[in-house]
């Protein structure tokens, strides 16, 4: 279908995703329409010729090939009823041939997702697929008991960090057994929307709304099980922008350490270390951020290194946080140096004002931490075993998506 741009083609292949019942034209002629989807895009096929005969050849869920078709650019009139992604529409001729074809080996349809910017650039109302991260969710409801309605409006951002509002009406949400009380379930979730309606409005700008054909894949496996689709991401690396904009911290995958969240630290006491994405703030006290130590053994009052020269080292307490919890940790020299981007020696010769500023910034890092209870105290601390500002957001994003789709469906 996506190759229709090449007008020379006279056949299409795709899966029938929906079919309208037979209707009658003003002249009493039967007609119907259906939607064909090849995974990359969908297109509306309208049948006026031989509608009775073709109606039985078109079965929802089957992959079909149609040859001898008529392709035209969607008219303004059609656009009102045709919300398919394709800019073309198809008509069948008397001599058109519909053939059922074997589903391709790869049974999962690849969904083309669009970014908010791409959606904004569309010139007409369309159904789009997108993956959005929900920053916040709000409930609106009717004050009139005669006309009860409610909706959840999501403040969401996409992979590039562009924000948009998505409105989910009670009618659509109830299909998924969501209630008003599920508002919280949407927050801080990555949600896949299949066939979300995108409409542009002079007054309100871009409007994203669910309608009857929209499918919502939230972090809820009961929904994932229904998902036969396989989500295709264009630009996972761009996710970095999103994470930074949000200052949202999540876990990141690693071959050796398990993903984790700050809030899970207490569950792994004495156990494995976990790898988290965390926002780190250092103690902004300039005086206590560094110490003078032996250049060989780093000790403060070294007696044994044959009078080796001294140098400055960082040793600064810090706070690591993600959206599930907070941990205190001490950052030793190389860790603080990585975070701040300068050595303790360089730091010590900066202007006091600049030193202060340097210490005051929050930095997102990937950290491998292990739980450590303070000696004799109940106060919990984490020991940082590894730290990197070079977070692998691609992996992290895939981890999120794995969670989103669920292991049951099988992953890319
Ligand atoms: Zn020493």
mmCIF file of C-alpha atoms and ligand atoms in Angstrom:
data_model
loop_
_atom_site.group_PDB
_atom_site.id
_atom_site.type_symbol
_atom_site.label_atom_id
_atom_site.label_comp_id
_atom_site.label_asym_id
_atom_site.label_seq_id
_atom_site.Cartn_x
_atom_site.Cartn_y
_atom_site.Cartn_z
ATOM 1 C CA UNK A 1 0.000 0.000 0.000
ATOM 2 C CA UNK A 2 2.800 2.376 0.882
ATOM 3 C CA UNK A 3 4.232 1.846 -2.582
ATOM 4 C CA UNK A 4 1.124 3.209 -4.215
ATOM 5 C CA UNK A 5 2.912 6.464 -4.622
ATOM 6 C CA UNK A 6 4.170 4.763 -7.711
ATOM 7 C CA UNK A 7 1.060 5.195 -9.788
ATOM 8 C CA UNK A 8 2.133 2.516 -12.208
ATOM 9 C CA UNK A 9 1.090 -0.197 -9.807
ATOM 10 C CA UNK A 10 -2.326 -1.679 -10.292
ATOM 11 C CA UNK A 11 -2.423 -4.095 -7.415
ATOM 12 C CA UNK A 12 -2.249 -3.933 -3.652
ATOM 13 C CA UNK A 13 -1.765 -6.407 -0.890
ATOM 14 C CA UNK A 14 -2.742 -5.954 2.715
ATOM 15 C CA UNK A 15 -4.760 -7.171 5.599
ATOM 16 C CA UNK A 16 -8.436 -6.306 5.793
ATOM 17 C CA UNK A 17 -8.758 -4.548 9.120
ATOM 18 C CA UNK A 18 -12.387 -3.524 8.914
ATOM 19 C CA UNK A 19 -15.355 -3.782 6.572
ATOM 20 C CA UNK A 20 -18.539 -1.751 6.433
ATOM 21 C CA UNK A 21 -21.860 -3.457 5.855
ATOM 22 C CA UNK A 22 -23.400 -3.360 2.431
ATOM 23 C CA UNK A 23 -25.206 -0.097 1.904
ATOM 24 C CA UNK A 24 -27.276 1.342 -0.904
ATOM 25 C CA UNK A 25 -26.554 4.361 -3.010
ATOM 26 C CA UNK A 26 -29.285 6.894 -3.815
ATOM 27 C CA UNK A 27 -29.934 4.904 -6.970
ATOM 28 C CA UNK A 28 -30.414 1.729 -4.984
ATOM 29 C CA UNK A 29 -27.090 0.219 -6.015
ATOM 30 C CA UNK A 30 -25.263 -1.824 -3.365
ATOM 31 C CA UNK A 31 -21.882 -0.574 -2.187
ATOM 32 C CA UNK A 32 -19.466 -1.088 0.684
ATOM 33 C CA UNK A 33 -16.011 -0.094 1.776
ATOM 34 C CA UNK A 34 -13.185 -1.670 3.701
ATOM 35 C CA UNK A 35 -9.771 -0.801 5.041
ATOM 36 C CA UNK A 36 -6.628 -2.472 3.847
ATOM 37 C CA UNK A 37 -3.493 -2.288 5.957
ATOM 38 C CA UNK A 38 -0.053 -3.450 4.952
ATOM 39 C CA UNK A 39 1.520 -2.489 8.246
ATOM 40 C CA UNK A 40 3.169 0.616 6.851
ATOM 41 C CA UNK A 41 -0.025 2.432 6.051
ATOM 42 C CA UNK A 42 -3.722 1.844 5.624
ATOM 43 C CA UNK A 43 -5.989 2.763 2.767
ATOM 44 C CA UNK A 44 -9.711 2.821 2.154
ATOM 45 C CA UNK A 45 -11.164 0.716 -0.621
ATOM 46 C CA UNK A 46 -14.625 1.615 -1.855
ATOM 47 C CA UNK A 47 -16.635 -0.801 -3.944
ATOM 48 C CA UNK A 48 -19.496 0.394 -6.136
ATOM 49 C CA UNK A 49 -19.021 -2.092 -8.956
ATOM 50 C CA UNK A 50 -20.181 -5.627 -8.352
ATOM 51 C CA UNK A 51 -20.438 -4.894 -4.643
ATOM 52 C CA UNK A 52 -22.615 -7.943 -3.980
ATOM 53 C CA UNK A 53 -20.019 -10.274 -5.452
ATOM 54 C CA UNK A 54 -16.950 -8.595 -3.927
ATOM 55 C CA UNK A 55 -18.532 -8.296 -0.502
ATOM 56 C CA UNK A 56 -18.059 -12.001 0.197
ATOM 57 C CA UNK A 57 -14.466 -11.968 -1.066
ATOM 58 C CA UNK A 58 -13.457 -9.485 1.586
ATOM 59 C CA UNK A 59 -13.060 -11.026 5.026
ATOM 60 C CA UNK A 60 -11.806 -9.063 8.002
ATOM 61 C CA UNK A 61 -8.487 -10.457 9.229
ATOM 62 C CA UNK A 62 -7.510 -11.982 5.896
ATOM 63 C CA UNK A 63 -4.580 -10.809 3.871
ATOM 64 C CA UNK A 64 -5.684 -10.228 0.323
ATOM 65 C CA UNK A 65 -4.223 -9.130 -2.936
ATOM 66 C CA UNK A 66 -6.322 -7.035 -5.282
ATOM 67 C CA UNK A 67 -5.322 -6.465 -8.860
ATOM 68 C CA UNK A 68 -6.805 -4.237 -11.574
ATOM 69 C CA UNK A 69 -7.753 -1.496 -9.185
ATOM 70 C CA UNK A 70 -8.391 2.191 -9.600
ATOM 71 C CA UNK A 71 -6.177 4.438 -7.529
ATOM 72 C CA UNK A 72 -6.821 8.097 -6.990
ATOM 73 C CA UNK A 73 -5.691 10.837 -4.689
ATOM 74 C CA UNK A 74 -8.124 11.230 -1.840
ATOM 75 C CA UNK A 75 -10.573 14.042 -2.546
ATOM 76 C CA UNK A 76 -11.474 16.735 -0.033
ATOM 77 C CA UNK A 77 -14.932 15.167 0.172
ATOM 78 C CA UNK A 78 -13.457 11.719 0.900
ATOM 79 C CA UNK A 79 -11.193 13.064 3.597
ATOM 80 C CA UNK A 80 -14.229 13.760 5.745
ATOM 81 C CA UNK A 81 -14.999 10.054 5.997
ATOM 82 C CA UNK A 82 -11.675 8.466 5.184
ATOM 83 C CA UNK A 83 -9.210 8.706 8.052
ATOM 84 C CA UNK A 84 -6.661 6.286 6.692
ATOM 85 C CA UNK A 85 -3.040 7.297 6.658
ATOM 86 C CA UNK A 86 -2.669 6.948 2.908
ATOM 87 C CA UNK A 87 -3.187 10.039 0.785
ATOM 88 C CA UNK A 88 -4.742 7.753 -1.825
ATOM 89 C CA UNK A 89 -7.976 5.866 -2.087
ATOM 90 C CA UNK A 90 -8.839 2.776 -4.044
ATOM 91 C CA UNK A 91 -11.882 1.854 -6.068
ATOM 92 C CA UNK A 92 -12.661 -1.552 -7.523
ATOM 93 C CA UNK A 93 -13.559 -2.064 -11.157
ATOM 94 C CA UNK A 94 -15.731 -4.810 -12.583
ATOM 95 C CA UNK A 95 -12.639 -6.675 -13.670
ATOM 96 C CA UNK A 96 -10.798 -6.298 -10.326
ATOM 97 C CA UNK A 97 -9.608 -9.566 -8.845
ATOM 98 C CA UNK A 98 -9.421 -10.318 -5.126
ATOM 99 C CA UNK A 99 -7.200 -13.189 -4.072
ATOM 100 C CA UNK A 100 -6.574 -14.414 -0.540
ATOM 101 C CA UNK A 101 -2.845 -14.762 0.087
ATOM 102 C CA UNK A 102 -1.028 -16.654 2.785
ATOM 103 C CA UNK A 103 -0.067 -14.502 5.686
ATOM 104 C CA UNK A 104 3.587 -13.751 5.520
ATOM 105 C CA UNK A 105 5.839 -15.785 7.760
ATOM 106 C CA UNK A 106 6.102 -12.822 10.031
ATOM 107 C CA UNK A 107 2.589 -12.718 11.286
ATOM 108 C CA UNK A 108 2.973 -9.601 13.323
ATOM 109 C CA UNK A 109 2.173 -6.382 11.596
ATOM 110 C CA UNK A 110 4.758 -3.703 11.952
ATOM 111 C CA UNK A 111 3.249 -0.499 13.069
ATOM 112 C CA UNK A 112 4.694 2.689 11.741
ATOM 113 C CA UNK A 113 4.733 5.175 14.535
ATOM 114 C CA UNK A 114 4.705 8.891 14.018
ATOM 115 C CA UNK A 115 6.237 11.602 16.130
ATOM 116 C CA UNK A 116 4.152 14.561 17.289
ATOM 117 C CA UNK A 117 5.987 16.756 14.806
ATOM 118 C CA UNK A 118 5.110 14.409 11.994
ATOM 119 C CA UNK A 119 1.509 14.331 13.122
ATOM 120 C CA UNK A 120 1.376 18.111 13.318
ATOM 121 C CA UNK A 121 2.620 18.262 9.729
ATOM 122 C CA UNK A 122 -0.285 16.153 8.461
ATOM 123 C CA UNK A 123 -2.801 18.183 6.551
ATOM 124 C CA UNK A 124 -5.953 16.308 7.394
ATOM 125 C CA UNK A 125 -7.643 14.329 10.123
ATOM 126 C CA UNK A 126 -5.986 10.939 10.256
ATOM 127 C CA UNK A 127 -5.588 7.875 12.365
ATOM 128 C CA UNK A 128 -2.013 7.691 13.581
ATOM 129 C CA UNK A 129 0.084 5.292 15.618
ATOM 130 C CA UNK A 130 2.327 6.761 18.225
ATOM 131 C CA UNK A 131 4.161 5.962 21.394
ATOM 132 C CA UNK A 132 3.856 8.582 24.049
ATOM 133 C CA UNK A 133 5.142 8.954 27.516
ATOM 134 C CA UNK A 134 2.514 10.262 29.898
ATOM 135 C CA UNK A 135 3.816 12.929 32.160
ATOM 136 C CA UNK A 136 0.541 13.710 33.839
ATOM 137 C CA UNK A 137 -3.117 12.806 33.640
ATOM 138 C CA UNK A 138 -6.233 14.744 34.535
ATOM 139 C CA UNK A 139 -9.823 13.730 34.993
ATOM 140 C CA UNK A 140 -12.660 15.827 33.656
ATOM 141 C CA UNK A 141 -16.248 14.961 34.278
ATOM 142 C CA UNK A 142 -19.739 16.137 33.596
ATOM 143 C CA UNK A 143 -21.459 18.196 36.281
ATOM 144 C CA UNK A 144 -24.830 17.331 34.830
ATOM 145 C CA UNK A 145 -26.197 14.042 36.226
ATOM 146 C CA UNK A 146 -28.571 13.871 33.263
ATOM 147 C CA UNK A 147 -25.669 13.747 30.876
ATOM 148 C CA UNK A 148 -22.899 11.823 32.561
ATOM 149 C CA UNK A 149 -19.540 11.705 30.824
ATOM 150 C CA UNK A 150 -15.913 11.789 31.819
ATOM 151 C CA UNK A 151 -12.623 11.833 30.096
ATOM 152 C CA UNK A 152 -8.987 11.517 30.954
ATOM 153 C CA UNK A 153 -6.706 14.015 29.412
ATOM 154 C CA UNK A 154 -3.078 12.992 29.154
ATOM 155 C CA UNK A 155 -0.180 15.351 29.082
ATOM 156 C CA UNK A 156 2.239 13.353 27.009
ATOM 157 C CA UNK A 157 5.482 13.672 25.173
ATOM 158 C CA UNK A 158 7.003 11.681 22.382
ATOM 159 C CA UNK A 159 10.371 10.230 21.574
ATOM 160 C CA UNK A 160 11.666 13.628 20.456
ATOM 161 C CA UNK A 161 10.448 15.423 23.528
ATOM 162 C CA UNK A 162 7.554 17.167 21.799
ATOM 163 C CA UNK A 163 4.476 17.426 23.951
ATOM 164 C CA UNK A 164 0.841 16.908 23.106
ATOM 165 C CA UNK A 165 -2.477 16.411 24.824
ATOM 166 C CA UNK A 166 -4.429 13.220 24.334
ATOM 167 C CA UNK A 167 -8.071 12.967 25.282
ATOM 168 C CA UNK A 168 -9.484 9.576 26.139
ATOM 169 C CA UNK A 169 -13.239 9.512 26.498
ATOM 170 C CA UNK A 170 -15.071 7.253 28.912
ATOM 171 C CA UNK A 171 -16.677 5.376 26.026
ATOM 172 C CA UNK A 172 -13.301 4.236 24.720
ATOM 173 C CA UNK A 173 -11.741 3.685 28.132
ATOM 174 C CA UNK A 174 -14.605 1.547 29.357
ATOM 175 C CA UNK A 175 -13.834 -0.871 26.526
ATOM 176 C CA UNK A 176 -10.604 -1.541 28.377
ATOM 177 C CA UNK A 177 -12.349 -1.742 31.726
ATOM 178 C CA UNK A 178 -10.742 1.493 32.786
ATOM 179 C CA UNK A 179 -12.605 3.570 35.313
ATOM 180 C CA UNK A 180 -12.131 7.103 36.577
ATOM 181 C CA UNK A 181 -10.069 5.669 39.407
ATOM 182 C CA UNK A 182 -7.496 4.410 36.930
ATOM 183 C CA UNK A 183 -6.264 7.926 36.303
ATOM 184 C CA UNK A 184 -3.040 7.174 38.181
ATOM 185 C CA UNK A 185 -2.342 4.163 35.990
ATOM 186 C CA UNK A 186 -1.583 6.426 33.082
ATOM 187 C CA UNK A 187 0.959 8.582 34.833
ATOM 188 C CA UNK A 188 4.623 7.947 34.114
ATOM 189 C CA UNK A 189 3.761 5.268 31.618
ATOM 190 C CA UNK A 190 4.816 4.724 28.085
ATOM 191 C CA UNK A 191 1.658 4.058 26.141
ATOM 192 C CA UNK A 192 1.242 2.823 22.621
ATOM 193 C CA UNK A 193 -1.692 4.196 20.691
ATOM 194 C CA UNK A 194 -2.844 2.399 17.605
ATOM 195 C CA UNK A 195 -5.105 4.450 15.366
ATOM 196 C CA UNK A 196 -5.365 7.496 17.508
ATOM 197 C CA UNK A 197 -7.316 10.267 15.797
ATOM 198 C CA UNK A 198 -5.243 13.327 15.021
ATOM 199 C CA UNK A 199 -7.162 16.451 14.186
ATOM 200 C CA UNK A 200 -5.964 19.970 13.741
ATOM 201 C CA UNK A 201 -8.040 22.821 14.926
ATOM 202 C CA UNK A 202 -7.476 26.539 14.341
ATOM 203 C CA UNK A 203 -8.361 27.346 17.895
ATOM 204 C CA UNK A 204 -6.935 24.422 19.855
ATOM 205 C CA UNK A 205 -4.108 23.250 17.637
ATOM 206 C CA UNK A 206 -3.376 19.556 17.497
ATOM 207 C CA UNK A 207 -6.069 17.368 19.017
ATOM 208 C CA UNK A 208 -5.355 13.732 19.726
ATOM 209 C CA UNK A 209 -8.337 11.609 20.637
ATOM 210 C CA UNK A 210 -9.228 7.980 20.898
ATOM 211 C CA UNK A 211 -12.187 6.779 18.907
ATOM 212 C CA UNK A 212 -13.847 3.427 18.319
ATOM 213 C CA UNK A 213 -10.950 1.953 16.377
ATOM 214 C CA UNK A 214 -8.200 3.198 18.672
ATOM 215 C CA UNK A 215 -6.311 0.600 20.643
ATOM 216 C CA UNK A 216 -4.465 1.556 23.781
ATOM 217 C CA UNK A 217 -1.478 -0.420 24.937
ATOM 218 C CA UNK A 218 -0.703 0.696 28.418
ATOM 219 C CA UNK A 219 1.456 -1.105 30.931
ATOM 220 C CA UNK A 220 -1.207 -3.664 31.511
ATOM 221 C CA UNK A 221 -0.704 -7.157 30.208
ATOM 222 C CA UNK A 222 -4.394 -7.821 29.850
ATOM 223 C CA UNK A 223 -4.256 -5.350 27.004
ATOM 224 C CA UNK A 224 -0.999 -6.590 25.565
ATOM 225 C CA UNK A 225 -2.448 -10.010 25.065
ATOM 226 C CA UNK A 226 -4.818 -8.506 22.584
ATOM 227 C CA UNK A 227 -1.990 -6.914 20.731
ATOM 228 C CA UNK A 228 -0.980 -8.682 17.578
ATOM 229 C CA UNK A 229 1.027 -5.743 16.469
ATOM 230 C CA UNK A 230 4.692 -5.301 16.706
ATOM 231 C CA UNK A 231 5.845 -1.811 17.303
ATOM 232 C CA UNK A 232 8.548 -0.354 15.177
ATOM 233 C CA UNK A 233 10.568 2.531 16.472
ATOM 234 C CA UNK A 234 12.253 4.951 14.212
ATOM 235 C CA UNK A 235 14.550 6.759 16.457
ATOM 236 C CA UNK A 236 15.207 5.257 19.830
ATOM 237 C CA UNK A 237 18.274 7.373 20.411
ATOM 238 C CA UNK A 238 16.172 10.503 20.333
ATOM 239 C CA UNK A 239 14.669 9.295 23.541
ATOM 240 C CA UNK A 240 17.486 10.986 25.358
ATOM 241 C CA UNK A 241 15.912 14.369 24.715
ATOM 242 C CA UNK A 242 12.722 13.166 26.272
ATOM 243 C CA UNK A 243 14.368 11.847 29.373
ATOM 244 C CA UNK A 244 16.236 15.045 29.917
ATOM 245 C CA UNK A 245 13.214 17.214 29.363
ATOM 246 C CA UNK A 246 11.233 15.260 31.858
ATOM 247 C CA UNK A 247 13.984 14.745 34.351
ATOM 248 C CA UNK A 248 12.288 11.435 34.592
ATOM 249 C CA UNK A 249 14.368 8.626 35.855
ATOM 250 C CA UNK A 250 13.956 5.068 34.926
ATOM 251 C CA UNK A 251 15.866 1.869 34.932
ATOM 252 C CA UNK A 252 18.208 0.855 32.235
ATOM 253 C CA UNK A 253 19.217 -2.570 31.049
ATOM 254 C CA UNK A 254 22.610 -4.055 31.403
ATOM 255 C CA UNK A 255 24.063 -7.460 30.679
ATOM 256 C CA UNK A 256 25.319 -7.928 34.205
ATOM 257 C CA UNK A 257 23.248 -5.890 36.589
ATOM 258 C CA UNK A 258 19.511 -6.169 36.778
ATOM 259 C CA UNK A 259 17.352 -3.198 36.072
ATOM 260 C CA UNK A 260 16.008 -1.638 39.107
ATOM 261 C CA UNK A 261 14.549 1.397 40.620
ATOM 262 C CA UNK A 262 15.582 3.313 43.667
ATOM 263 C CA UNK A 263 12.423 2.217 45.410
ATOM 264 C CA UNK A 264 13.458 -1.416 45.039
ATOM 265 C CA UNK A 265 16.744 -0.975 46.884
ATOM 266 C CA UNK A 266 15.401 -2.300 50.143
ATOM 267 C CA UNK A 267 14.287 -5.502 48.455
ATOM 268 C CA UNK A 268 17.782 -6.355 47.361
ATOM 269 C CA UNK A 269 19.500 -5.874 50.709
ATOM 270 C CA UNK A 270 22.661 -7.910 50.730
ATOM 271 C CA UNK A 271 21.792 -9.083 47.291
ATOM 272 C CA UNK A 272 22.710 -8.080 43.807
ATOM 273 C CA UNK A 273 23.457 -4.636 42.680
ATOM 274 C CA UNK A 274 20.966 -2.926 40.440
ATOM 275 C CA UNK A 275 21.310 -0.545 37.568
ATOM 276 C CA UNK A 276 19.212 2.585 37.613
ATOM 277 C CA UNK A 277 18.829 5.805 35.807
ATOM 278 C CA UNK A 278 18.975 8.456 38.442
ATOM 279 C CA UNK A 279 19.186 12.160 38.852
ATOM 280 C CA UNK A 280 22.163 12.934 41.072
ATOM 281 C CA UNK A 281 22.573 16.020 43.177
ATOM 282 C CA UNK A 282 25.806 16.579 45.023
ATOM 283 C CA UNK A 283 26.080 18.189 48.396
ATOM 284 C CA UNK A 284 26.626 21.809 47.446
ATOM 285 C CA UNK A 285 29.016 22.568 50.285
ATOM 286 C CA UNK A 286 32.189 23.650 48.493
ATOM 287 C CA UNK A 287 34.452 23.272 51.576
ATOM 288 C CA UNK A 288 33.621 19.615 52.143
ATOM 289 C CA UNK A 289 33.551 18.554 48.493
ATOM 290 C CA UNK A 290 37.277 17.950 48.249
ATOM 291 C CA UNK A 291 40.122 16.867 50.511
ATOM 292 C CA UNK A 292 43.882 16.798 50.241
ATOM 293 C CA UNK A 293 45.333 13.305 50.119
ATOM 294 C CA UNK A 294 48.350 11.293 49.187
ATOM 295 C CA UNK A 295 48.803 11.120 45.413
ATOM 296 C CA UNK A 296 49.650 7.423 45.686
ATOM 297 C CA UNK A 297 47.148 5.945 48.134
ATOM 298 C CA UNK A 298 44.564 8.755 48.301
ATOM 299 C CA UNK A 299 44.706 8.690 52.107
ATOM 300 C CA UNK A 300 44.204 11.946 53.968
ATOM 301 C CA UNK A 301 47.051 11.527 56.445
ATOM 302 C CA UNK A 302 49.315 9.130 54.688
ATOM 303 C CA UNK A 303 52.384 8.086 56.620
ATOM 304 C CA UNK A 304 53.651 5.318 54.410
ATOM 305 C CA UNK A 305 54.203 6.413 50.835
ATOM 306 C CA UNK A 306 57.698 7.787 51.301
ATOM 307 C CA UNK A 307 56.498 11.352 51.359
ATOM 308 C CA UNK A 308 54.686 11.184 48.045
ATOM 309 C CA UNK A 309 53.235 14.575 47.050
ATOM 310 C CA UNK A 310 49.660 15.390 47.915
ATOM 311 C CA UNK A 311 46.823 16.320 45.590
ATOM 312 C CA UNK A 312 43.143 17.174 45.762
ATOM 313 C CA UNK A 313 40.449 14.515 45.634
ATOM 314 C CA UNK A 314 36.691 14.692 45.539
ATOM 315 C CA UNK A 315 34.710 13.033 48.270
ATOM 316 C CA UNK A 316 31.228 14.391 48.280
ATOM 317 C CA UNK A 317 27.918 13.118 49.467
ATOM 318 C CA UNK A 318 25.124 13.026 46.980
ATOM 319 C CA UNK A 319 21.488 12.224 46.577
ATOM 320 C CA UNK A 320 20.282 9.953 43.828
ATOM 321 C CA UNK A 321 16.625 9.896 42.931
ATOM 322 C CA UNK A 322 14.257 8.422 40.454
ATOM 323 C CA UNK A 323 10.505 8.525 40.495
ATOM 324 C CA UNK A 324 10.324 5.645 42.943
ATOM 325 C CA UNK A 325 12.745 6.630 45.628
ATOM 326 C CA UNK A 326 15.770 8.450 46.942
ATOM 327 C CA UNK A 327 19.139 7.108 48.066
ATOM 328 C CA UNK A 328 22.117 8.750 49.685
ATOM 329 C CA UNK A 329 25.558 7.858 48.489
ATOM 330 C CA UNK A 330 29.112 9.062 48.752
ATOM 331 C CA UNK A 331 30.744 9.914 45.479
ATOM 332 C CA UNK A 332 34.434 9.238 45.441
ATOM 333 C CA UNK A 333 36.970 11.006 43.325
ATOM 334 C CA UNK A 334 36.537 9.382 39.928
ATOM 335 C CA UNK A 335 32.779 9.240 40.269
ATOM 336 C CA UNK A 336 32.418 12.913 41.151
ATOM 337 C CA UNK A 337 34.923 13.748 38.420
ATOM 338 C CA UNK A 338 32.777 11.942 35.857
ATOM 339 C CA UNK A 339 29.679 13.748 36.966
ATOM 340 C CA UNK A 340 31.200 17.190 37.136
ATOM 341 C CA UNK A 341 33.447 16.777 34.141
ATOM 342 C CA UNK A 342 36.495 18.228 35.869
ATOM 343 C CA UNK A 343 39.133 16.955 38.279
ATOM 344 C CA UNK A 344 39.282 17.974 41.941
ATOM 345 C CA UNK A 345 42.460 19.919 41.153
ATOM 346 C CA UNK A 346 40.682 21.891 38.438
ATOM 347 C CA UNK A 347 37.709 22.378 40.717
ATOM 348 C CA UNK A 348 39.815 23.766 43.525
ATOM 349 C CA UNK A 349 41.143 26.627 41.410
ATOM 350 C CA UNK A 350 37.733 27.779 40.188
ATOM 351 C CA UNK A 351 36.033 30.949 41.402
ATOM 352 C CA UNK A 352 33.938 30.201 44.514
ATOM 353 C CA UNK A 353 30.803 31.247 42.641
ATOM 354 C CA UNK A 354 31.527 28.834 39.810
ATOM 355 C CA UNK A 355 32.319 26.078 42.273
ATOM 356 C CA UNK A 356 28.951 26.618 43.858
ATOM 357 C CA UNK A 357 27.189 26.513 40.505
ATOM 358 C CA UNK A 358 29.056 23.423 39.482
ATOM 359 C CA UNK A 359 27.874 21.575 42.553
ATOM 360 C CA UNK A 360 24.301 22.725 42.261
ATOM 361 C CA UNK A 361 23.355 21.053 39.022
ATOM 362 C CA UNK A 362 21.406 17.835 38.875
ATOM 363 C CA UNK A 363 22.770 15.293 36.450
ATOM 364 C CA UNK A 364 21.138 12.221 35.019
ATOM 365 C CA UNK A 365 23.386 9.200 35.167
ATOM 366 C CA UNK A 366 23.247 5.519 34.827
ATOM 367 C CA UNK A 367 24.410 4.078 38.134
ATOM 368 C CA UNK A 368 25.039 0.595 39.394
ATOM 369 C CA UNK A 369 24.276 0.646 43.084
ATOM 370 C CA UNK A 370 24.194 -1.762 45.944
ATOM 371 C CA UNK A 371 22.348 -1.371 49.161
ATOM 372 C CA UNK A 372 24.456 -0.589 52.180
ATOM 373 C CA UNK A 373 23.154 0.101 55.663
ATOM 374 C CA UNK A 374 25.195 2.615 57.619
ATOM 375 C CA UNK A 375 27.213 1.094 60.454
ATOM 376 C CA UNK A 376 25.254 1.109 63.671
ATOM 377 C CA UNK A 377 22.546 3.278 62.179
ATOM 378 C CA UNK A 378 19.360 2.458 60.395
ATOM 379 C CA UNK A 379 19.992 5.113 57.840
ATOM 380 C CA UNK A 380 20.258 3.518 54.459
ATOM 381 C CA UNK A 381 22.869 4.291 51.931
ATOM 382 C CA UNK A 382 23.724 3.022 48.539
ATOM 383 C CA UNK A 383 27.206 2.187 47.402
ATOM 384 C CA UNK A 384 27.915 3.283 43.870
ATOM 385 C CA UNK A 385 29.716 0.525 42.012
ATOM 386 C CA UNK A 386 29.621 2.137 38.639
ATOM 387 C CA UNK A 387 28.463 5.368 37.152
ATOM 388 C CA UNK A 388 28.170 6.692 33.674
ATOM 389 C CA UNK A 389 26.789 9.778 32.059
ATOM 390 C CA UNK A 390 26.818 7.850 28.808
ATOM 391 C CA UNK A 391 23.466 6.313 29.356
ATOM 392 C CA UNK A 392 22.364 3.851 26.757
ATOM 393 C CA UNK A 393 18.970 5.338 26.101
ATOM 394 C CA UNK A 394 18.352 3.055 23.175
ATOM 395 C CA UNK A 395 18.515 0.009 25.382
ATOM 396 C CA UNK A 396 16.569 1.781 28.044
ATOM 397 C CA UNK A 397 13.830 2.654 25.627
ATOM 398 C CA UNK A 398 13.640 -0.917 24.406
ATOM 399 C CA UNK A 399 13.366 -2.055 27.970
ATOM 400 C CA UNK A 400 10.404 0.260 28.359
ATOM 401 C CA UNK A 401 8.883 -1.105 25.194
ATOM 402 C CA UNK A 402 9.417 -4.691 26.298
ATOM 403 C CA UNK A 403 7.507 -3.832 29.392
ATOM 404 C CA UNK A 404 4.902 -2.122 27.306
ATOM 405 C CA UNK A 405 4.239 -4.993 24.969
ATOM 406 C CA UNK A 406 4.896 -7.753 27.417
ATOM 407 C CA UNK A 407 7.055 -10.818 27.105
ATOM 408 C CA UNK A 408 4.101 -12.954 26.144
ATOM 409 C CA UNK A 409 3.871 -11.346 22.768
ATOM 410 C CA UNK A 410 7.528 -11.893 21.987
ATOM 411 C CA UNK A 411 9.961 -9.173 21.290
ATOM 412 C CA UNK A 412 11.866 -7.613 18.455
HETATM 413 ZN ZN1 LIG B 1 49.958 7.326 50.596
#
